[in-house]
Coordinates of C-alpha atoms and ligand atoms in Angstrom, one line a residue:
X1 CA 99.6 167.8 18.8
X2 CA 103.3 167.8 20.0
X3 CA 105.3 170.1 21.9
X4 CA 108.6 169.7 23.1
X5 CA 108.3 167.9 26.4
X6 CA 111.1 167.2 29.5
X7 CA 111.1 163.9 30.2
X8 CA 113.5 162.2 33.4
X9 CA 115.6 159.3 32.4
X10 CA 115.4 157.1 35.9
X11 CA 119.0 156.4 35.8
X12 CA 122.3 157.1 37.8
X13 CA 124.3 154.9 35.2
X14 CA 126.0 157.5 33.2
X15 CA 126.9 154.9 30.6
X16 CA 123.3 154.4 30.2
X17 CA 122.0 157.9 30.2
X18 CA 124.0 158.5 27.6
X19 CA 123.2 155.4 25.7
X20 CA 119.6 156.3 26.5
X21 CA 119.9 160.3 25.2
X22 CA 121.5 158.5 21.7
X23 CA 118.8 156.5 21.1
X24 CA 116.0 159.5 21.8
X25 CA 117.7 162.2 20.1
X26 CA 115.3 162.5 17.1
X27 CA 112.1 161.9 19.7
X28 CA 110.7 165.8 20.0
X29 CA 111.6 165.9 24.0
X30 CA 113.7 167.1 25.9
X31 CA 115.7 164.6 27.9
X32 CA 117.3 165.5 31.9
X33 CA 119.5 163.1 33.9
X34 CA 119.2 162.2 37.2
X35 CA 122.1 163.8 37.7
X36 CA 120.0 167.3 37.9
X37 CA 117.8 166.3 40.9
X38 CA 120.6 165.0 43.6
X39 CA 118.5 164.8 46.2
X40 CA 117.1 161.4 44.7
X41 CA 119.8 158.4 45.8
X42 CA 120.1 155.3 44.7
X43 CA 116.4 153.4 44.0
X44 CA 116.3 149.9 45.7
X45 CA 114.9 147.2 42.9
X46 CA 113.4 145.7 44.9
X47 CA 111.1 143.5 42.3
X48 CA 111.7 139.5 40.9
X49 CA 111.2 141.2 37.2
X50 CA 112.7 143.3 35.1
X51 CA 109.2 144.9 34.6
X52 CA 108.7 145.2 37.9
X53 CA 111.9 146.6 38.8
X54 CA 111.9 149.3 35.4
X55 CA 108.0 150.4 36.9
X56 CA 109.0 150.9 40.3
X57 CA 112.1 153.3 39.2
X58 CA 110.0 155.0 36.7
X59 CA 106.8 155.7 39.5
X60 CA 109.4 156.6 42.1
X61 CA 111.1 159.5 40.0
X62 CA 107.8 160.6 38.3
X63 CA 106.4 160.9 42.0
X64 CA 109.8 162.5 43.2
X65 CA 110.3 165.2 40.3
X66 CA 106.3 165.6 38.6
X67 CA 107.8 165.1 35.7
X68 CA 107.3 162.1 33.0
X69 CA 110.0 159.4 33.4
X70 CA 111.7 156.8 31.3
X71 CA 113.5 153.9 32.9
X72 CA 115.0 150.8 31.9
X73 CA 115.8 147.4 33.8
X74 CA 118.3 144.9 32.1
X75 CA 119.0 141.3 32.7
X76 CA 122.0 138.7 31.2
X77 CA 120.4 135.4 30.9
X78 CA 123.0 132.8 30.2
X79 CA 121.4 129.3 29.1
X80 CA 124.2 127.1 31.3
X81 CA 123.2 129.1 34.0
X82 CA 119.5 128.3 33.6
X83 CA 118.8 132.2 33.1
X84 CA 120.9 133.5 36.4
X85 CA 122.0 136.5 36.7
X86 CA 118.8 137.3 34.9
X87 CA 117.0 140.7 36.9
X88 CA 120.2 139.8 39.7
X89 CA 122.8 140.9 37.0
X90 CA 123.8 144.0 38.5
X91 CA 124.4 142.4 42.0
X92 CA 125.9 138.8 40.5
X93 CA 129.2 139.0 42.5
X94 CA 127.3 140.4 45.5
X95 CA 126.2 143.3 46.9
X96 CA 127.2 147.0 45.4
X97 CA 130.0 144.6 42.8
X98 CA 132.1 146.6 40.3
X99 CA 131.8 145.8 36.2
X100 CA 134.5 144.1 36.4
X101 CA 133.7 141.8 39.6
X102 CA 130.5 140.8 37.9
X103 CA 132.4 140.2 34.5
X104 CA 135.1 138.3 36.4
X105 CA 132.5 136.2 38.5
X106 CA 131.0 135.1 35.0
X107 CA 133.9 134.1 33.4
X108 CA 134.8 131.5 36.5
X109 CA 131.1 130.5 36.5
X110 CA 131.3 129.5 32.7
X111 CA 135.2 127.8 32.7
X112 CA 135.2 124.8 30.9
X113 CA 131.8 125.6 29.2
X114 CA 132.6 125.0 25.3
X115 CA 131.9 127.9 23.1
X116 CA 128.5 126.2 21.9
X117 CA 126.6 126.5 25.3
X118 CA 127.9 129.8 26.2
X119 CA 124.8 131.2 24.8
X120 CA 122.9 134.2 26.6
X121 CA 120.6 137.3 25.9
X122 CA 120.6 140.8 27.2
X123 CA 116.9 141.1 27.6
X124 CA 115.8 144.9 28.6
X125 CA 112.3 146.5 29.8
X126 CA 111.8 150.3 29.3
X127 CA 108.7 151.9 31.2
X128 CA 107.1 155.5 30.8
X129 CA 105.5 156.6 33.5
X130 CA 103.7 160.2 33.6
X131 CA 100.6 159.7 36.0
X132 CA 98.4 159.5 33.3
X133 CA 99.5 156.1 31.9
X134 CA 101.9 153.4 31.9
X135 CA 104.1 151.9 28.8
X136 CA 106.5 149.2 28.6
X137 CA 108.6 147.9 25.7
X138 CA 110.9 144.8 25.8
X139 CA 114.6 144.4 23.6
X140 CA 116.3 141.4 23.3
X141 CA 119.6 140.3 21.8
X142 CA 121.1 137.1 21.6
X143 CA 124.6 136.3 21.4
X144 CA 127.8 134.4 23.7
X145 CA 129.9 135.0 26.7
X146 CA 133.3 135.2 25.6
X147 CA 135.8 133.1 27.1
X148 CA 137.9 136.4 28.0
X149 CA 137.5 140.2 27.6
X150 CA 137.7 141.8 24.9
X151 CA 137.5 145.3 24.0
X152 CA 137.6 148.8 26.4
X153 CA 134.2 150.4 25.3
X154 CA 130.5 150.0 26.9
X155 CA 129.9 149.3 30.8
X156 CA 128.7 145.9 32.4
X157 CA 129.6 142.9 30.9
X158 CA 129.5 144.7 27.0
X159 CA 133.7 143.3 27.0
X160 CA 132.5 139.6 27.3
X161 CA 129.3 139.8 25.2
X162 CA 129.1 138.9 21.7
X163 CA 126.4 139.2 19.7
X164 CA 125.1 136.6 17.3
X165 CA 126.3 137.6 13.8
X166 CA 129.2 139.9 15.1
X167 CA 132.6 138.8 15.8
X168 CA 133.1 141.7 17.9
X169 CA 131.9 142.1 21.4
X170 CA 129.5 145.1 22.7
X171 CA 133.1 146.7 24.1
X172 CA 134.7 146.7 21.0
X173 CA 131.5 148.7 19.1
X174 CA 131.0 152.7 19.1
X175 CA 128.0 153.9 21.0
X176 CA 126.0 154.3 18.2
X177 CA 127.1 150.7 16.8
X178 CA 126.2 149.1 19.6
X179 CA 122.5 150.9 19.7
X180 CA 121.6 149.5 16.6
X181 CA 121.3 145.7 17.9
X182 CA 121.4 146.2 21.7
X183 CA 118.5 144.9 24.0
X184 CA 118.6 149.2 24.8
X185 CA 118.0 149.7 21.4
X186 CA 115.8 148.3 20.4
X187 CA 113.5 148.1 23.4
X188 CA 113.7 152.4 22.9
X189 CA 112.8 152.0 19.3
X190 CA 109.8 150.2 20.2
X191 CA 108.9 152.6 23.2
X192 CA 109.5 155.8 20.5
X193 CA 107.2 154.3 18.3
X194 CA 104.4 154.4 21.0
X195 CA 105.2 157.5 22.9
X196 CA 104.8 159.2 19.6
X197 CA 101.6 157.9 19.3
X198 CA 100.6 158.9 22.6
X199 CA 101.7 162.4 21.7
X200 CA 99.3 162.2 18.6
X201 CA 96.7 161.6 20.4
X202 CA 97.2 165.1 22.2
X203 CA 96.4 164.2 26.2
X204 CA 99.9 165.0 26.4
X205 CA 100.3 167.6 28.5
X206 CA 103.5 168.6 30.5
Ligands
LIG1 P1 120.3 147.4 35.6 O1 119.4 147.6 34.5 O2 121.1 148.6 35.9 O3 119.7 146.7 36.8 O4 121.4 146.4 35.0 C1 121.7 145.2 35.5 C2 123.2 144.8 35.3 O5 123.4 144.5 33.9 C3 124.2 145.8 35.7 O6 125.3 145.2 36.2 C4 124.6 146.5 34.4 O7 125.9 146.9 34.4 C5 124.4 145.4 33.4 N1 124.0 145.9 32.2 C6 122.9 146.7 31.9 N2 122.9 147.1 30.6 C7 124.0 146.6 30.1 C8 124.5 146.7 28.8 O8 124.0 147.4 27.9 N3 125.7 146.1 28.6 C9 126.4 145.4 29.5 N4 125.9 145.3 30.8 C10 124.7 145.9 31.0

């Protein structure tokens, strides 16, 4: 049985809120932003994994709001960095860093690093939480760190990251183009697929 259920995406990123709602759009729910429950701040990650850190957002807005939630956790790894900024991405050029201090920071760390070893993955973790279970799906895309930016689109380091088989970084894609290969993407895909069966199985109830 399915009926048309409000789910809470466990985000502040707007960027990814609306990547998120893109993705979703042909899941039978009904998807509200953080944005309409201000009194809930900022959520400290305070894990050492990207599942850890996607649960604890995910069981902190459920518990806040009663209402199921969907969050995701994303990582860079990049190989000449032996996986840094991995689950540190968001605070690689310290603490509360603009996209573009981060992006910056990463193009000094990989000067002088020749086009083959610039290779990296976005690697992202979604997690459902509604009190009654827990799911998590993993997305992963590989590609390279440019050796400058390169296109105005996207958020995070999307203008120096290219992925494999495009000559086009995330920042020079549409929304929807980038959804298609992104880490996002295809770690919702896999999480639609099983929420739908967990609505089949009719102990959803919201
Ligand atoms: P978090 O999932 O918000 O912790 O993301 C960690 C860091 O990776 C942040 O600096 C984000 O801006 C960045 N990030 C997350 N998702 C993406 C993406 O799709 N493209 C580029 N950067 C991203």
């Amino acid at each position: 049985m399915s009926r048309r259920k409000t789910f809470v995406l466990a985000t502040h990123n707007i960027h990814k809120q609306s990547e998120m709602s893109s993705i979703l759009s042909n899941l039978e729910v009904r998807l509200i932003g953080l944005d309409q429950f201000p009194e809930i701040k900022d959520i400290e990650e305070t894990g050492t994994t990207l599942v850890e850190n996607a649960l604890i957002k995910a069981r902190t807005v459920y518990r806040l709001t009663g209402l199921p939630s969907l969050s995701d956790d994303t990582g860079l790894e990049v190989d000449a960095l032996n996986g840094a900024p991995g689950v540190y991405s968001a605070r690689y050029a310290g603490e509360n860093p603009t996209f573009e201090e981060n992006v910056n920071k990463m193009l000094g760390a990989l000067s002088g690093t020749p086009y083959n070893k610039r290779t990296a993955r976005f690697r992202t973790v979604v997690s459902f939480v509604d009190g009654k279970t827990e799911l998590i799906e993993e997305g992963v895309i590989e590609g390279i760190i440019t050796e400058s930016i390169q296109g105005n689109d996207g958020f995070g380091y999307d203008p120096i990251f290219k992925p494999e088989n495009e000559n086009r970084t995330f920042a020079e894609m549409s929304k929807i183009e980038k959804s298609f290969i992104s880490h996002r993407g295809r770690a919702l895909e896999k999480m639609k697929k099983t929420l739908n069966l967990y609505f089949k199985k009719g102990v959803f109830i919201d």
